[in-house]
Tab-separated table of C-alpha atoms in Angstrom:
chain	number	residue	atom	x	y	z
A	12	MET	CA	0.000	0.000	0.000
A	13	THR	CA	1.204	3.514	-0.725
A	14	GLU	CA	1.510	5.986	2.098
A	15	ASN	CA	-1.476	7.946	0.722
A	16	CYS	CA	-3.807	4.988	1.125
A	17	PRO	CA	-5.992	4.747	4.242
A	18	LYS	CA	-5.659	1.823	6.633
A	19	ILE	CA	-9.362	0.909	6.315
A	20	SER	CA	-11.799	0.962	3.427
A	21	VAL	CA	-15.382	1.027	4.696
A	22	LEU	CA	-17.754	-0.552	2.173
A	23	LEU	CA	-21.305	0.811	2.469
A	24	PRO	CA	-23.853	-0.155	-0.244
A	25	VAL	CA	-27.075	1.849	-0.351
A	26	TYR	CA	-30.394	1.020	-1.984
A	27	ASN	CA	-33.501	3.051	-1.098
A	28	THR	CA	-32.527	3.245	2.570
A	29	PRO	CA	-34.818	5.559	4.581
A	30	GLU	CA	-33.143	8.893	5.288
A	31	ASP	CA	-33.016	8.607	9.083
A	32	TYR	CA	-31.505	5.093	8.914
A	33	LEU	CA	-28.898	6.186	6.368
A	34	ARG	CA	-27.867	9.254	8.327
A	35	GLU	CA	-27.404	7.235	11.509
A	36	ALA	CA	-25.251	4.699	9.657
A	37	ILE	CA	-23.014	7.295	7.964
A	38	GLU	CA	-22.594	9.382	11.099
A	39	SER	CA	-21.658	6.342	13.173
A	40	ILE	CA	-18.752	5.778	10.775
A	41	LEU	CA	-17.664	9.419	10.685
A	42	LYS	CA	-17.604	9.442	14.521
A	43	GLN	CA	-15.210	6.490	14.835
A	44	THR	CA	-12.325	7.061	17.258
A	45	TYR	CA	-10.013	5.420	14.701
A	46	THR	CA	-9.938	7.938	11.856
A	47	ASP	CA	-7.618	6.514	9.173
A	48	PHE	CA	-10.273	5.279	6.772
A	49	GLU	CA	-12.075	5.970	3.523
A	50	LEU	CA	-15.849	5.584	3.420
A	51	ILE	CA	-16.902	4.114	0.071
A	52	ILE	CA	-20.629	4.662	-0.434
A	53	ILE	CA	-22.135	2.980	-3.493
A	54	ASN	CA	-25.620	4.078	-4.441
A	55	ASP	CA	-27.062	1.057	-6.240
A	56	GLY	CA	-29.707	2.860	-8.289
A	57	SER	CA	-31.788	4.202	-5.413
A	58	THR	CA	-35.054	5.879	-6.409
A	59	ASN	CA	-35.605	7.754	-3.157
A	60	ASN	CA	-33.643	10.711	-1.771
A	61	ALA	CA	-30.543	8.633	-0.852
A	62	GLU	CA	-28.260	10.641	-3.155
A	63	SER	CA	-29.165	14.006	-1.639
A	64	VAL	CA	-28.647	12.567	1.838
A	65	ILE	CA	-25.189	11.223	0.923
A	66	ARG	CA	-24.143	14.441	-0.815
A	67	SER	CA	-25.118	16.478	2.235
A	68	TYR	CA	-21.952	15.166	3.932
A	69	THR	CA	-18.723	16.939	2.996
A	70	ASP	CA	-16.214	14.813	4.905
A	71	GLU	CA	-13.189	14.348	2.626
A	72	ARG	CA	-12.917	10.671	3.600
A	73	ILE	CA	-16.157	9.885	1.730
A	74	ARG	CA	-15.865	8.456	-1.798
A	75	TYR	CA	-19.282	8.411	-3.429
A	76	PHE	CA	-20.212	6.236	-6.420
A	77	LYS	CA	-23.531	5.976	-8.212
A	78	GLN	CA	-24.593	3.172	-10.547
A	79	ASP	CA	-27.658	1.639	-12.154
A	80	ASN	CA	-29.221	-1.035	-9.968
A	81	ARG	CA	-27.038	-4.171	-10.034
A	82	GLY	CA	-27.984	-5.878	-6.784
A	83	LEU	CA	-26.067	-6.326	-3.552
A	84	ILE	CA	-23.630	-9.038	-4.669
A	85	ASP	CA	-22.341	-7.169	-7.738
A	86	THR	CA	-22.222	-3.957	-5.718
A	87	LEU	CA	-20.088	-5.560	-3.000
A	88	ASN	CA	-17.646	-7.009	-5.541
A	89	CYS	CA	-17.425	-3.658	-7.296
A	90	GLY	CA	-16.704	-2.045	-3.943
A	91	ILE	CA	-13.936	-4.519	-3.114
A	92	SER	CA	-12.235	-3.720	-6.420
A	93	ILE	CA	-11.978	-0.026	-5.557
A	94	CYS	CA	-11.022	-0.399	-1.880
A	95	ARG	CA	-7.533	0.987	-1.233
A	96	GLY	CA	-7.157	0.063	2.425
A	97	ALA	CA	-5.295	-2.881	3.926
A	98	TYR	CA	-8.511	-3.790	5.765
A	99	ILE	CA	-12.097	-3.759	4.462
A	100	ALA	CA	-14.843	-2.961	6.963
A	101	ARG	CA	-18.387	-3.880	5.982
A	102	MET	CA	-21.260	-1.654	6.972
A	103	ASP	CA	-24.966	-1.789	6.191
A	104	ALA	CA	-26.913	1.383	5.522
A	105	ASP	CA	-29.428	0.795	8.318
A	106	ASP	CA	-27.096	-0.238	11.163
A	107	ILE	CA	-25.055	1.751	13.686
A	108	SER	CA	-21.396	1.103	14.496
A	109	CYS	CA	-20.166	1.828	18.004
A	110	ALA	CA	-17.489	4.521	18.138
A	111	GLU	CA	-14.695	2.113	19.189
A	112	ARG	CA	-15.465	-0.558	16.572
A	113	PHE	CA	-12.643	0.210	14.117
A	114	ALA	CA	-10.049	0.789	16.838
A	115	GLU	CA	-10.820	-2.598	18.399
A	116	GLN	CA	-10.800	-4.480	15.085
A	117	VAL	CA	-7.640	-2.863	13.729
A	118	ASN	CA	-5.845	-3.756	16.968
A	119	ILE	CA	-6.689	-7.441	16.424
A	120	LEU	CA	-5.616	-7.523	12.775
A	121	ASP	CA	-2.429	-5.530	13.409
A	122	HIS	CA	-1.220	-7.909	16.119
A	123	HIS	CA	-2.505	-11.259	14.817
A	124	PRO	CA	-1.469	-11.827	11.178
A	125	GLN	CA	-3.041	-15.301	11.113
A	126	ILE	CA	-6.499	-13.735	11.577
A	127	GLY	CA	-8.106	-12.665	8.311
A	128	VAL	CA	-11.667	-11.861	9.430
A	129	VAL	CA	-12.648	-10.190	12.688
A	130	GLY	CA	-16.188	-9.610	13.929
A	131	CYS	CA	-17.849	-8.847	17.257
A	132	TRP	CA	-21.011	-9.268	19.266
A	133	ILE	CA	-24.023	-7.331	17.979
A	134	LYS	CA	-27.087	-5.858	19.640
A	135	TYR	CA	-30.399	-6.002	17.814
A	136	PHE	CA	-32.697	-2.991	18.017
A	137	PRO	CA	-35.268	-1.542	18.526
A	138	LYS	CA	-36.084	-4.711	20.505
A	139	GLU	CA	-32.898	-5.102	22.508
A	140	ASP	CA	-31.311	-8.525	22.230
A	141	VAL	CA	-27.611	-9.433	22.086
A	142	LYS	CA	-26.096	-11.978	19.707
A	143	HIS	CA	-22.994	-13.560	21.249
A	144	PHE	CA	-20.671	-15.083	18.647
A	145	LYS	CA	-18.016	-17.650	19.527
A	146	GLU	CA	-14.572	-16.080	19.999
A	147	TYR	CA	-12.621	-18.503	17.781
A	148	PRO	CA	-15.074	-19.991	15.255
A	149	ARG	CA	-13.869	-22.838	13.009
A	150	TYR	CA	-15.015	-24.704	9.933
A	151	LEU	CA	-17.171	-27.186	11.840
A	152	ASP	CA	-18.862	-24.350	13.748
A	153	LEU	CA	-19.859	-22.775	10.456
A	154	LEU	CA	-21.500	-26.000	9.340
A	155	GLU	CA	-23.868	-25.699	12.279
A	156	ASP	CA	-24.617	-21.977	12.150
A	157	ASN	CA	-23.358	-18.614	10.948
A	158	VAL	CA	-20.355	-17.635	13.046
A	159	ILE	CA	-19.906	-13.935	12.340
A	160	ALA	CA	-22.119	-10.912	11.574
A	161	HIS	CA	-21.731	-9.635	8.009
A	162	PRO	CA	-22.219	-5.885	8.653
A	163	ALA	CA	-19.827	-6.042	11.619
A	164	VAL	CA	-16.777	-7.639	9.985
A	165	MET	CA	-13.375	-6.293	9.070
A	166	ILE	CA	-11.486	-8.374	6.483
A	167	ARG	CA	-7.804	-8.435	5.641
A	168	LYS	CA	-7.773	-7.458	1.947
A	169	SER	CA	-4.560	-9.396	1.258
A	170	VAL	CA	-6.425	-12.655	2.008
A	171	LEU	CA	-9.081	-11.815	-0.587
A	172	ASP	CA	-6.377	-10.951	-3.126
A	173	ARG	CA	-4.131	-13.925	-2.408
A	174	PHE	CA	-6.881	-16.514	-2.734
A	175	ASP	CA	-8.909	-14.576	-5.332
A	176	VAL	CA	-12.001	-14.627	-3.122
A	177	LYS	CA	-15.073	-12.519	-3.855
A	178	TYR	CA	-18.803	-12.729	-3.269
A	179	ALA	CA	-20.560	-15.427	-5.307
A	180	ASN	CA	-24.139	-15.488	-6.560
A	181	TYR	CA	-25.832	-16.988	-3.492
A	182	LEU	CA	-28.793	-14.680	-3.095
A	183	TYR	CA	-29.803	-13.771	0.479
A	184	ALA	CA	-26.861	-15.753	1.922
A	185	GLU	CA	-23.857	-14.336	0.069
A	186	ASP	CA	-22.072	-13.624	3.346
A	187	TYR	CA	-22.454	-17.179	4.688
A	188	GLU	CA	-21.132	-18.617	1.420
A	189	LEU	CA	-18.165	-16.234	1.494
A	190	TRP	CA	-17.340	-17.333	5.052
A	191	SER	CA	-17.510	-20.994	3.947
A	192	ARG	CA	-14.546	-20.319	1.627
A	193	LEU	CA	-12.634	-17.724	3.638
A	194	ILE	CA	-12.550	-19.898	6.763
A	195	ARG	CA	-10.489	-22.398	4.740
A	196	CYS	CA	-7.857	-19.709	4.106
A	197	CYS	CA	-7.460	-17.850	7.400
A	198	GLU	CA	-8.577	-17.717	11.017
A	199	PHE	CA	-11.758	-15.974	12.169
A	200	TYR	CA	-12.086	-14.064	15.432
A	201	ASN	CA	-14.973	-12.365	17.236
A	202	ILE	CA	-14.247	-9.586	19.725
A	203	GLN	CA	-16.253	-10.391	22.819
A	204	LYS	CA	-17.904	-6.973	22.965
A	205	ILE	CA	-20.921	-5.296	21.375
A	206	LEU	CA	-19.510	-3.077	18.643
A	207	LEU	CA	-22.484	-2.862	16.273
A	208	ASN	CA	-26.179	-2.149	16.680
A	209	TYR	CA	-28.117	-4.219	14.137
A	210	ARG	CA	-31.480	-2.849	13.075
A	211	LYS	CA	-34.266	-5.424	12.705
A	212	HIS	CA	-37.306	-4.326	10.719
A	213	PRO	CA	-40.052	-5.936	8.599
A	214	ALA	CA	-38.325	-5.029	5.308
A	215	SER	CA	-35.058	-6.828	6.119
A	216	ILE	CA	-33.888	-9.648	3.851
A	217	SER	CA	-34.155	-12.280	6.596
A	218	ALA	CA	-37.774	-11.270	7.171
A	219	VAL	CA	-38.951	-10.909	3.560
A	220	PHE	CA	-37.025	-13.771	1.941
A	221	ALA	CA	-36.820	-16.257	4.827
A	222	GLU	CA	-37.757	-19.351	2.817
A	223	ASP	CA	-35.407	-18.556	-0.093
A	224	GLN	CA	-32.617	-17.830	2.377
A	225	LEU	CA	-33.076	-21.199	4.109
A	226	ALA	CA	-32.896	-23.010	0.756
A	227	THR	CA	-29.654	-21.224	-0.098
A	228	LEU	CA	-28.174	-22.004	3.315
A	229	TYR	CA	-28.964	-25.682	2.796
A	230	GLN	CA	-27.169	-25.601	-0.571
A	231	ILE	CA	-24.093	-23.955	0.962
A	232	LYS	CA	-23.906	-26.498	3.790
A	233	ASN	CA	-24.037	-29.334	1.259
A	234	GLU	CA	-21.144	-27.748	-0.613
A	235	MET	CA	-19.199	-27.444	2.645
A	236	LEU	CA	-19.755	-31.147	3.265
A	237	ASP	CA	-18.559	-31.904	-0.277
A	238	PHE	CA	-15.348	-30.023	0.538
A	239	LEU	CA	-14.843	-32.279	3.554
A	240	THR	CA	-15.696	-35.541	1.814
A	241	GLU	CA	-17.606	-36.786	-1.227
A	242	ASP	CA	-18.723	-39.885	0.705
A	243	LYS	CA	-22.477	-39.320	1.138
A	244	LYS	CA	-22.791	-41.847	3.975
A	245	LEU	CA	-20.062	-40.085	5.904
A	246	GLN	CA	-21.748	-36.749	5.204
A	247	LYS	CA	-24.953	-38.035	6.809
A	248	GLU	CA	-23.019	-39.117	9.882
A	249	LEU	CA	-21.344	-35.727	10.071
A	250	CYS	CA	-24.736	-34.011	9.848
A	251	ARG	CA	-26.010	-36.162	12.698
A	252	VAL	CA	-23.035	-35.155	14.830
A	253	PHE	CA	-23.430	-31.463	14.001
A	254	ASN	CA	-27.142	-31.481	14.774
A	255	TYR	CA	-26.439	-32.644	18.314
A	256	SER	CA	-23.403	-30.407	18.826
A	257	ARG	CA	-21.164	-33.323	19.809
A	258	TYR	CA	-18.071	-32.329	17.906
A	259	SER	CA	-15.962	-30.433	20.477
A	260	PHE	CA	-13.350	-33.200	20.395
A	261	LEU	CA	-13.201	-33.051	16.590
A	262	GLN	CA	-12.533	-29.319	16.789
A	263	LYS	CA	-9.449	-29.980	18.895
A	264	ILE	CA	-7.878	-32.588	16.621
A	265	PHE	CA	-9.043	-31.516	13.161
A	266	SER	CA	-8.621	-28.483	10.919
A	267	LEU	CA	-9.042	-27.857	7.212
A	268	LYS	CA	-7.424	-25.010	5.298
A	269	ASN	CA	-6.507	-23.855	1.827
A	270	GLN	CA	-2.906	-22.851	1.201
A	271	ILE	CA	-0.964	-21.700	-1.822
A	272	ILE	CA	2.150	-23.800	-2.461
A	273	VAL	CA	4.324	-22.987	-5.481
A	274	ASN	CA	1.524	-20.752	-6.828
A	275	LYS	CA	-1.032	-23.582	-6.654
A	276	LYS	CA	-3.984	-23.896	-4.309
A	277	CYS	CA	-3.743	-26.905	-2.033
A	278	LYS	CA	-6.126	-28.375	0.553
A	279	VAL	CA	-4.340	-28.974	3.867
A	280	ILE	CA	-5.941	-31.303	6.421
A	281	THR	CA	-4.494	-31.442	9.941
A	282	LEU	CA	-5.429	-34.460	12.053
A	283	PHE	CA	-3.774	-35.266	15.398
A	284	GLY	CA	-0.904	-32.917	14.459
A	285	TRP	CA	-0.286	-34.556	11.081
A	286	GLN	CA	-0.679	-32.443	7.966
A	287	PHE	CA	-1.969	-33.910	4.717
A	288	TYR	CA	-1.644	-32.011	1.448
A	289	LEU	CA	-4.155	-32.691	-1.298
A	290	GLN	CA	-4.042	-31.231	-4.785
A	291	LYS	CA	-6.899	-32.071	-7.144
A	292	LYS	CA	-4.846	-32.335	-10.295
A	293	GLU	CA	-2.255	-34.724	-8.951
A	294	LYS	CA	-4.599	-36.483	-6.486
A	295	LYS	CA	-1.663	-37.381	-4.242
A	296	LEU	CA	-1.854	-37.515	-0.461
A	297	SER	CA	1.239	-37.178	1.680
A	298	GLY	CA	1.677	-36.634	5.375
A	299	ARG	CA	4.252	-35.110	7.685
A	300	LYS	CA	4.395	-34.364	11.396
A	301	LYS	CA	3.498	-30.767	12.201
């Protein structure tokens, strides 16, 4: 990164967000105690007054882009391509970030290079309820449930670049599918504090498209199982174990990651301290003591 680039790129897509929600979201970013960031706001073809609201802010850290409506997934990928920061912070246009959010997340990423994605606890509003995410989520945790809140994450951009990872076309669950691939490439971490207020309202995706979202989640979990093993009988056994949350021992002895070795992606399985490298083209399996 050049010295003129900010440390953080904040990616904020906007589509017909009500004015009061949008103002609260933008102002919560501009009031962060950690100030070395650019705020990339992408107006995805809004037909309300979103543009006038955005243009009413004159903070020089704001980079505003307007486009014809392309949908959230294309908008997020477009945003990633123009982010200049070492870290990408996601933000939704109807949520509110706590003032210390960026400072806390940057501290984790600066001091723990093995961590590529950092989230936090979130508080739902207006009905107050706290979502506590596991501190060190792993691949098997993700098979059971989502392990990190999309609008609360900060991602190390170098991980996205190195493994050529971007959002895929999994409507209403694009974040969960992205995690299913990123968690094979780096460690995830959740700060054990509330750093984002998550607005729940009748027009939210999870409320309007609940059935479609569940179908997509089911598809993603099947693909995660395929990454573990193509043996369908074993997959059924794994599902049975996950459903009853009896896999704490597996978490301690097993891990699954992607690595790049000699410019080629390789699946690395660690079991009881032994590492096994698997490349699809060569289909060779070798092991060595960690």
